[in-house]
Coordinates of C-alpha atoms in Angstrom, one line a residue:
Chain A
N293 CA 14.2 50.2 139.4
A294 CA 14.9 46.9 137.7
G295 CA 16.1 48.5 134.4
V296 CA 16.1 46.1 131.5
T297 CA 15.2 42.5 132.4
Q298 CA 15.8 39.6 130.1
T299 CA 14.6 36.0 130.5
P300 CA 15.7 33.4 130.4
K301 CA 19.4 33.8 131.1
F302 CA 20.4 30.5 129.4
Q303 CA 18.5 28.3 126.9
V304 CA 19.3 25.2 124.9
L305 CA 17.1 24.5 121.9
K306 CA 17.0 21.8 119.3
T307 CA 17.2 22.7 115.7
G308 CA 13.7 23.6 114.4
Q309 CA 12.3 24.5 117.8
S310 CA 10.8 27.9 118.3
M311 CA 11.0 30.1 121.4
T312 CA 10.5 33.6 122.6
L313 CA 13.2 35.7 124.4
Q314 CA 11.6 38.1 126.8
C315 CA 12.7 41.7 127.4
A316 CA 11.0 44.2 129.7
Q317 CA 12.0 47.6 130.8
D318 CA 10.5 49.8 133.6
M319 CA 12.1 53.1 132.6
N320 CA 9.3 54.2 130.2
H321 CA 11.9 54.2 127.3
E322 CA 10.5 54.6 123.8
Y323 CA 13.4 53.0 122.0
M324 CA 14.1 49.3 122.4
S325 CA 16.5 47.0 120.4
W326 CA 17.7 43.5 120.1
Y327 CA 21.3 42.6 119.4
R328 CA 23.3 39.4 119.1
Q329 CA 26.9 39.2 120.2
D330 CA 29.2 36.7 118.5
P331 CA 33.0 36.4 119.0
G332 CA 34.8 38.9 116.7
M333 CA 31.5 40.2 115.4
G334 CA 30.7 42.8 118.0
L335 CA 27.0 43.8 118.6
R336 CA 24.8 43.3 115.6
L337 CA 21.3 44.8 115.5
I338 CA 18.5 42.3 114.9
H339 CA 15.3 44.4 115.2
Y340 CA 14.4 47.7 116.9
S341 CA 11.4 49.7 117.9
V342 CA 10.9 53.4 118.3
G343 CA 7.6 53.0 120.2
A344 CA 4.6 50.8 120.8
G345 CA 3.3 49.4 117.6
I346 CA 6.4 50.3 115.6
T347 CA 9.2 47.9 114.7
D348 CA 11.8 47.7 112.0
Q349 CA 14.6 45.4 110.9
G350 CA 18.2 45.8 111.8
E351 CA 21.3 44.3 110.2
V352 CA 20.6 40.6 110.8
P353 CA 16.8 40.1 111.0
N354 CA 16.4 36.8 109.2
G355 CA 14.9 34.1 111.4
Y356 CA 13.6 36.5 114.0
N357 CA 10.3 38.2 114.6
V358 CA 9.4 41.0 117.1
S359 CA 6.4 42.9 118.2
R360 CA 5.9 45.9 120.5
S361 CA 2.4 45.9 121.9
T362 CA 3.3 47.9 125.0
T363 CA 6.1 50.4 125.9
E364 CA 7.5 48.0 128.5
D365 CA 7.9 44.7 126.5
F366 CA 9.8 43.8 123.4
P367 CA 9.9 40.0 122.9
L368 CA 12.1 38.4 120.3
R369 CA 10.8 35.2 118.6
L370 CA 12.9 32.6 117.0
L371 CA 10.7 30.9 114.4
S372 CA 12.7 27.8 113.7
A373 CA 16.0 27.7 115.5
A374 CA 19.2 26.9 113.6
P375 CA 22.7 26.3 114.9
S376 CA 23.7 29.6 113.3
Q377 CA 21.5 31.4 115.9
T378 CA 23.7 30.1 118.8
S379 CA 24.7 33.4 120.3
V380 CA 24.3 35.8 123.3
Y381 CA 21.3 38.0 122.8
F382 CA 21.0 41.5 124.4
C383 CA 18.0 43.7 124.7
A384 CA 18.6 47.4 125.1
S385 CA 16.4 50.5 125.7
S386 CA 16.9 54.2 125.6
W387 CA 14.9 57.3 126.0
G388 CA 14.1 59.8 123.3
S389 CA 16.6 58.8 120.6
Y390 CA 19.6 56.8 119.8
R391 CA 21.8 59.7 120.9
T392 CA 21.2 59.0 124.5
E393 CA 22.5 56.3 126.9
A394 CA 21.3 52.8 126.0
F395 CA 20.6 50.5 128.9
F396 CA 21.3 46.8 128.3
G397 CA 19.9 43.7 129.9
Q398 CA 22.1 40.9 131.3
G399 CA 21.8 38.9 128.1
T400 CA 20.4 35.5 127.1
R401 CA 22.9 32.8 126.2
L402 CA 21.3 30.6 123.5
T403 CA 22.6 27.3 122.2
V404 CA 21.0 25.6 119.3
V405 CA 22.0 21.9 118.9
Chain B
Q524 CA 26.7 50.4 104.6
Q525 CA 27.4 52.5 107.6
Q526 CA 30.4 51.3 109.5
V527 CA 32.4 51.9 112.6
K528 CA 35.9 50.3 112.4
Q529 CA 37.5 49.6 115.7
S530 CA 41.1 48.6 116.5
P531 CA 42.8 46.7 117.9
Q532 CA 40.8 43.5 118.5
S533 CA 42.7 42.8 121.7
L534 CA 45.1 44.7 123.8
I535 CA 47.3 43.9 126.7
V536 CA 48.6 46.7 128.9
Q537 CA 50.7 46.7 132.1
K538 CA 49.1 48.1 135.2
G539 CA 49.6 51.8 135.4
G540 CA 50.0 52.2 131.6
I541 CA 47.9 54.0 129.1
S542 CA 45.3 51.9 127.1
I543 CA 44.4 53.3 123.7
I544 CA 41.6 52.1 121.5
N545 CA 40.8 53.6 118.1
C546 CA 37.7 53.9 116.0
A547 CA 37.0 55.3 112.5
Y548 CA 33.7 56.1 110.9
E549 CA 32.5 56.8 107.4
N550 CA 29.2 58.7 107.7
T551 CA 29.8 62.4 108.4
A552 CA 26.1 62.6 109.6
F553 CA 27.0 60.8 112.8
D554 CA 26.8 63.2 115.7
Y555 CA 27.0 61.1 118.8
F556 CA 29.9 58.8 119.7
P557 CA 29.6 56.7 122.8
W558 CA 31.9 54.1 124.3
Y559 CA 30.5 51.1 126.1
Q560 CA 32.3 48.8 128.6
Q561 CA 31.3 45.2 129.0
F562 CA 32.4 42.8 131.7
P563 CA 32.2 39.0 131.3
G564 CA 28.6 37.8 131.7
K565 CA 27.2 41.3 131.8
G566 CA 25.5 43.6 129.3
P567 CA 27.4 46.6 127.9
A568 CA 27.2 49.8 129.9
L569 CA 27.8 53.4 128.8
L570 CA 31.3 54.6 129.8
I571 CA 31.6 58.0 128.2
A572 CA 30.3 59.8 125.1
I573 CA 31.2 62.8 123.0
R574 CA 29.5 65.0 120.4
P575 CA 31.4 66.4 117.5
D576 CA 31.4 70.0 118.6
V577 CA 34.3 69.2 121.1
S578 CA 37.6 67.6 120.5
E579 CA 38.1 66.0 123.8
K580 CA 36.1 64.8 126.8
K581 CA 37.5 63.6 130.1
E582 CA 35.8 61.7 132.9
G583 CA 38.2 60.5 135.6
R584 CA 40.9 58.3 134.0
F585 CA 38.9 57.9 130.7
T586 CA 39.3 60.4 127.9
I587 CA 37.7 60.5 124.4
S588 CA 39.7 62.3 121.7
F589 CA 37.8 63.2 118.6
N590 CA 39.2 64.2 115.2
K591 CA 36.3 65.4 113.0
S592 CA 38.4 66.0 109.9
A593 CA 40.0 62.5 110.1
K594 CA 36.6 60.9 111.1
Q595 CA 38.4 59.2 114.0
F596 CA 37.9 59.0 117.7
S597 CA 39.7 57.2 120.4
L598 CA 39.4 56.1 124.0
H599 CA 42.4 56.6 126.3
I600 CA 42.5 54.9 129.7
M601 CA 45.1 56.5 131.9
D602 CA 46.8 54.6 134.8
S603 CA 45.1 51.4 133.6
Q604 CA 44.0 49.0 136.4
P605 CA 43.2 45.3 136.4
G606 CA 39.6 46.3 137.1
D607 CA 39.5 47.9 133.7
S608 CA 39.9 44.5 132.0
A609 CA 36.8 44.3 129.9
T610 CA 35.6 44.5 126.3
Y611 CA 35.1 48.0 125.0
F612 CA 32.9 49.0 122.1
C613 CA 32.9 52.3 120.3
A614 CA 29.7 53.3 118.6
A615 CA 28.2 56.1 116.5
S616 CA 24.7 57.3 115.7
R617 CA 22.8 60.3 114.2
V618 CA 19.4 61.8 114.9
D619 CA 16.5 59.4 114.5
D620 CA 18.8 56.5 113.4
K621 CA 20.1 53.4 115.1
I622 CA 23.4 53.1 116.9
I623 CA 26.2 51.4 114.9
F624 CA 28.7 49.5 117.1
G625 CA 32.3 48.6 116.4
K626 CA 33.4 45.0 116.8
G627 CA 34.9 45.5 120.2
T628 CA 38.3 45.4 121.8
R629 CA 39.2 42.9 124.6
L630 CA 41.4 44.8 127.0
H631 CA 43.5 42.9 129.6
I632 CA 45.5 44.8 132.2
L633 CA 48.4 42.8 133.6
P634 CA 48.7 43.1 137.4

């Protein structure tokens, strides 16, 4: 099992560019989430999904879009990148509810210049 | 705003010592309290978790102590080793709601 796979691992964007961070899981998990990790800020929830076709906003959703067309994939789109979006992004999945183990990907380190 | 407050931000412990990280929560509806461990360049991974019907859970050198009345829980790492050096996150969640993470503690174990 690959678990949760994130691509790319590193990315540099210019301000105003758009891009999609990919996340795929092969564990048939219903719940998937996107977090950003910044120094001293911990893990902040951007968007989450409780199943295919269902998404909702987290703590810091502005500037990001998500969709969940399949159980396996949960891409995160940056609409118009800003330097404030420089961060490490993590995708996570869990089975059944948020009261079970969350499996995290390896992260995507994004720099916006 | 649901919050989980974690302290300290950073911690240095001698090899063989006890590392203690504390968390406090506000929402009494939380009923699942996990701790995640993150090594540099990696994603967080579940270390140990507790539900509020018990006051303590132990797995090897790692113990969660839970105080429901004080709305506090803590992670104790006994006989701390250099390999335990990592960032630790406490978290809380409740049925059908998202996990709330603390801000993390960077633990460094001196060899």
